[in-house]
Amino acid sequence: MRSWLLLAACVGLALPMRAEPDAALRVDFSNPGLMPAQWTLVLHPDGSGHFHAERGTAKLDADHGMEPARVDRDVQLSSAFAAKVFEVVHRHHDLQGAKCESHLKVAFQGWKTLTYTGPDGSGSCEFNYSKDKEIQELGDSFMAVASTIVEGARLELLLQHDPLGLAQEIEFVQDGARDGRLQEICAIRGILQKLEEDSSVMELVRRRARVLLAESEK
């Protein structure tokens, strides 16, 4: 899955943004069959934000032997990504009266609730799948960003408790960044820098962290 939001570089190439003091978009996600089962991302027009996730009770994926029970942290996404997000929101009248859900019989992907608040108004809509291409792509991209942030937390756990597991995990991150399952790698720059600089980490992991950092800055 590659939406137009994937094209936003993590640094530089920022698109013009209108001044939006105190504007924010809150994204709430819920799917008890996934890990994490619930997460919330609050995003501001400059790319700053906060992410909170709760693991839930889904069975542990055998490919991921270590899962963060809870993730709660400030994040920094690219200004270009944020600009595109708010462009879509404004184009949809700040989600005022928006009807995002398609009511089509499609596989359950998880409920996404988009809530905009700002000086120019407020609005909200909820959907599993939207026929509006921009809204659906927005949901897909936020899910990919959330996956990136959770992967960052997983890398932190592995570095502390299971350094040998880092090689497989960072390979997964690389693959996900290439095919669009993970977006906004800049959101986990901190742990990537730590891996790249840690001489006790195997060289393969350090090299892949270095590549991911370089790609996030293009």
CSV table of C-alpha atoms in Angstrom, one decimal:
chain,number,residue,atom,x,y,z
A,1,MET,CA,0.0,0.0,0.0
A,2,ARG,CA,1.5,3.2,-1.2
A,3,SER,CA,-0.6,6.4,-0.9
A,4,TRP,CA,0.4,9.9,-1.8
A,5,LEU,CA,1.2,10.5,1.8
A,6,LEU,CA,4.1,8.0,1.5
A,7,LEU,CA,5.8,10.5,-0.7
A,8,ALA,CA,6.3,13.0,2.1
A,9,ALA,CA,9.9,13.1,3.2
A,10,CYS,CA,10.6,13.0,6.9
A,11,VAL,CA,12.7,16.2,6.7
A,12,GLY,CA,12.8,19.0,4.2
A,13,LEU,CA,10.5,19.5,1.2
A,14,ALA,CA,7.9,21.0,3.6
A,15,LEU,CA,4.8,22.1,1.8
A,16,PRO,CA,3.3,25.5,2.6
A,17,MET,CA,0.9,25.4,5.5
A,18,ARG,CA,-1.7,28.0,6.6
A,19,ALA,CA,-1.3,29.3,10.1
A,20,GLU,CA,-3.4,27.1,12.3
A,21,PRO,CA,-2.8,28.0,16.0
A,22,ASP,CA,-4.1,25.2,18.2
A,23,ALA,CA,-5.4,23.1,15.3
A,24,ALA,CA,-5.2,19.3,15.8
A,25,LEU,CA,-6.3,16.1,14.2
A,26,ARG,CA,-7.0,13.2,16.6
A,27,VAL,CA,-7.0,9.7,15.1
A,28,ASP,CA,-8.5,6.9,17.3
A,29,PHE,CA,-8.2,3.3,16.1
A,30,SER,CA,-9.7,0.2,17.6
A,31,ASN,CA,-9.5,-3.5,16.5
A,32,PRO,CA,-9.4,-6.1,19.3
A,33,GLY,CA,-8.0,-8.7,16.9
A,34,LEU,CA,-4.8,-6.7,16.4
A,35,MET,CA,-1.8,-5.6,18.5
A,36,PRO,CA,-2.0,-2.9,19.6
A,37,ALA,CA,-5.8,-3.2,19.9
A,38,GLN,CA,-6.3,0.5,20.5
A,39,TRP,CA,-4.2,3.6,19.7
A,40,THR,CA,-4.6,7.3,19.5
A,41,LEU,CA,-2.5,9.8,17.6
A,42,VAL,CA,-2.9,13.5,18.0
A,43,LEU,CA,-1.2,15.5,15.2
A,44,HIS,CA,-0.6,19.2,14.8
A,45,PRO,CA,0.2,21.1,11.5
A,46,ASP,CA,3.9,21.3,12.3
A,47,GLY,CA,4.1,17.5,12.5
A,48,SER,CA,4.4,17.4,16.3
A,49,GLY,CA,2.1,15.1,18.2
A,50,HIS,CA,1.5,12.4,20.8
A,51,PHE,CA,0.9,8.7,20.4
A,52,HIS,CA,-0.7,6.3,22.9
A,53,ALA,CA,-1.3,2.6,22.4
A,54,GLU,CA,-2.6,-0.3,24.5
A,55,ARG,CA,-1.7,-3.8,23.5
A,56,GLY,CA,-5.0,-5.5,24.2
A,57,THR,CA,-5.5,-9.3,24.5
A,58,ALA,CA,-4.8,-10.6,21.1
A,59,LYS,CA,-2.6,-13.7,20.9
A,60,LEU,CA,1.1,-12.9,20.5
A,61,ASP,CA,2.4,-13.1,16.9
A,62,ALA,CA,5.1,-15.8,16.7
A,63,ASP,CA,7.1,-13.6,14.5
A,64,HIS,CA,7.3,-10.9,17.2
A,65,GLY,CA,8.4,-12.5,20.4
A,66,MET,CA,8.3,-9.3,22.3
A,67,GLU,CA,5.5,-6.8,22.3
A,68,PRO,CA,5.3,-3.5,24.2
A,69,ALA,CA,2.3,-3.6,26.5
A,70,ARG,CA,1.8,0.1,26.2
A,71,VAL,CA,3.3,2.9,24.2
A,72,ASP,CA,2.9,6.5,25.3
A,73,ARG,CA,5.2,9.2,23.8
A,74,ASP,CA,5.5,12.5,22.0
A,75,VAL,CA,6.3,12.0,18.3
A,76,GLN,CA,7.6,14.2,15.5
A,77,LEU,CA,6.3,13.5,11.9
A,78,SER,CA,7.4,15.4,8.9
A,79,SER,CA,5.9,18.8,8.1
A,80,ALA,CA,5.2,17.6,4.6
A,81,PHE,CA,3.1,14.7,5.9
A,82,ALA,CA,1.2,16.9,8.3
A,83,ALA,CA,0.6,19.5,5.5
A,84,LYS,CA,-1.0,16.8,3.3
A,85,VAL,CA,-3.1,15.5,6.2
A,86,PHE,CA,-4.5,19.0,7.0
A,87,GLU,CA,-5.1,19.7,3.3
A,88,VAL,CA,-7.3,16.7,3.1
A,89,VAL,CA,-9.2,17.6,6.3
A,90,HIS,CA,-9.8,21.2,5.1
A,91,ARG,CA,-10.9,20.0,1.7
A,92,HIS,CA,-13.5,17.9,3.5
A,93,HIS,CA,-14.8,21.0,5.4
A,94,ASP,CA,-12.9,20.2,8.6
A,95,LEU,CA,-14.9,16.9,8.8
A,96,GLN,CA,-18.1,18.9,9.7
A,97,GLY,CA,-21.0,16.6,8.9
A,98,ALA,CA,-18.7,14.2,7.1
A,99,LYS,CA,-20.0,10.7,6.4
A,100,CYS,CA,-16.9,8.6,6.0
A,101,GLU,CA,-18.2,5.1,6.4
A,102,SER,CA,-19.1,3.3,3.2
A,103,HIS,CA,-21.4,0.6,4.8
A,104,LEU,CA,-20.0,-1.8,2.2
A,105,LYS,CA,-19.6,-5.5,3.1
A,106,VAL,CA,-15.8,-5.5,3.3
A,107,ALA,CA,-13.4,-7.1,5.7
A,108,PHE,CA,-13.2,-5.5,9.1
A,109,GLN,CA,-10.0,-3.4,9.2
A,110,GLY,CA,-10.6,-1.6,12.5
A,111,TRP,CA,-12.6,1.5,13.4
A,112,LYS,CA,-10.9,4.8,12.6
A,113,THR,CA,-12.3,8.0,14.1
A,114,LEU,CA,-10.9,11.3,12.7
A,115,THR,CA,-11.6,14.3,14.9
A,116,TYR,CA,-10.5,17.8,13.8
A,117,THR,CA,-10.5,20.8,16.2
A,118,GLY,CA,-9.2,24.3,15.2
A,119,PRO,CA,-10.0,28.0,15.1
A,120,ASP,CA,-11.9,27.5,11.9
A,121,GLY,CA,-14.3,24.8,13.2
A,122,SER,CA,-14.4,21.2,14.2
A,123,GLY,CA,-15.8,17.9,13.0
A,124,SER,CA,-15.5,14.2,13.2
A,125,CYS,CA,-16.2,11.0,11.3
A,126,GLU,CA,-15.8,7.2,11.9
A,127,PHE,CA,-15.2,4.5,9.4
A,128,ASN,CA,-14.0,1.0,8.8
A,129,TYR,CA,-13.8,1.5,5.1
A,130,SER,CA,-14.5,4.7,3.2
A,131,LYS,CA,-15.5,5.0,-0.5
A,132,ASP,CA,-13.9,8.5,-0.4
A,133,LYS,CA,-10.4,7.7,-1.7
A,134,GLU,CA,-8.7,10.5,0.2
A,135,ILE,CA,-10.3,9.6,3.5
A,136,GLN,CA,-9.5,5.9,3.0
A,137,GLU,CA,-5.8,6.7,2.1
A,138,LEU,CA,-5.7,9.0,5.2
A,139,GLY,CA,-6.8,6.0,7.4
A,140,ASP,CA,-4.3,3.7,5.7
A,141,SER,CA,-1.4,6.1,6.1
A,142,PHE,CA,-2.2,6.7,9.8
A,143,MET,CA,-2.2,2.9,10.4
A,144,ALA,CA,1.2,2.7,8.7
A,145,VAL,CA,2.5,5.5,10.9
A,146,ALA,CA,1.2,3.9,14.0
A,147,SER,CA,2.9,0.6,13.0
A,148,THR,CA,6.2,2.5,12.6
A,149,ILE,CA,5.9,4.0,16.1
A,150,VAL,CA,5.1,0.6,17.6
A,151,GLU,CA,8.0,-0.9,15.7
A,152,GLY,CA,10.3,1.7,17.3
A,153,ALA,CA,9.0,0.7,20.8
A,154,ARG,CA,9.7,-3.0,19.9
A,155,LEU,CA,13.2,-2.2,18.8
A,156,GLU,CA,13.8,-0.4,22.1
A,157,LEU,CA,12.6,-3.5,24.0
A,158,LEU,CA,14.8,-5.8,22.0
A,159,LEU,CA,17.9,-3.6,22.5
A,160,GLN,CA,17.3,-3.9,26.2
A,161,HIS,CA,16.2,-7.5,26.6
A,162,ASP,CA,17.1,-9.5,23.4
A,163,PRO,CA,19.7,-7.8,21.2
A,164,LEU,CA,20.0,-10.9,19.1
A,165,GLY,CA,16.4,-10.4,18.0
A,166,LEU,CA,17.2,-7.0,16.5
A,167,ALA,CA,18.5,-8.3,13.2
A,168,GLN,CA,15.1,-9.9,12.2
A,169,GLU,CA,13.1,-6.9,13.5
A,170,ILE,CA,15.1,-4.2,11.7
A,171,GLU,CA,14.9,-6.2,8.5
A,172,PHE,CA,11.1,-6.2,8.9
A,173,VAL,CA,11.3,-2.4,9.4
A,174,GLN,CA,13.3,-2.0,6.2
A,175,ASP,CA,10.9,-4.2,4.2
A,176,GLY,CA,7.9,-2.3,5.6
A,177,ALA,CA,9.4,1.1,4.8
A,178,ARG,CA,10.0,0.0,1.2
A,179,ASP,CA,6.5,-1.4,0.6
A,180,GLY,CA,4.5,1.2,2.5
A,181,ARG,CA,3.4,-0.9,5.5
A,182,LEU,CA,5.5,1.5,7.6
A,183,GLN,CA,5.5,5.3,7.0
A,184,GLU,CA,7.3,8.3,8.5
A,185,ILE,CA,10.4,6.4,9.7
A,186,CYS,CA,11.5,9.8,11.1
A,187,ALA,CA,9.1,9.1,14.0
A,188,ILE,CA,11.6,6.5,15.3
A,189,ARG,CA,14.8,8.3,14.5
A,190,GLY,CA,15.8,8.2,18.2
A,191,ILE,CA,16.1,4.4,18.4
A,192,LEU,CA,17.6,4.1,15.0
A,193,GLN,CA,20.3,6.6,16.0
A,194,LYS,CA,20.9,4.6,19.2
A,195,LEU,CA,21.3,1.4,17.3
A,196,GLU,CA,23.6,3.0,14.7
A,197,GLU,CA,25.9,4.4,17.4
A,198,ASP,CA,25.9,1.4,19.7
A,199,SER,CA,29.2,-0.6,19.2
A,200,SER,CA,27.8,-3.5,21.2
A,201,VAL,CA,25.1,-4.1,18.5
A,202,MET,CA,25.9,-6.4,15.6
A,203,GLU,CA,27.2,-4.6,12.6
A,204,LEU,CA,24.3,-5.8,10.3
A,205,VAL,CA,21.8,-4.1,12.6
A,206,ARG,CA,23.9,-0.9,12.8
A,207,ARG,CA,24.2,-0.8,9.0
A,208,ARG,CA,20.5,-1.2,8.4
A,209,ALA,CA,19.8,1.5,11.0
A,210,ARG,CA,22.2,3.8,9.1
A,211,VAL,CA,20.4,3.1,5.8
A,212,LEU,CA,16.9,3.8,7.4
A,213,LEU,CA,18.2,7.0,8.9
A,214,ALA,CA,19.5,8.2,5.5
A,215,GLU,CA,16.3,7.2,3.7
A,216,SER,CA,14.2,9.1,6.3
A,217,GLU,CA,16.1,12.3,5.5
A,218,LYS,CA,15.7,12.3,1.7
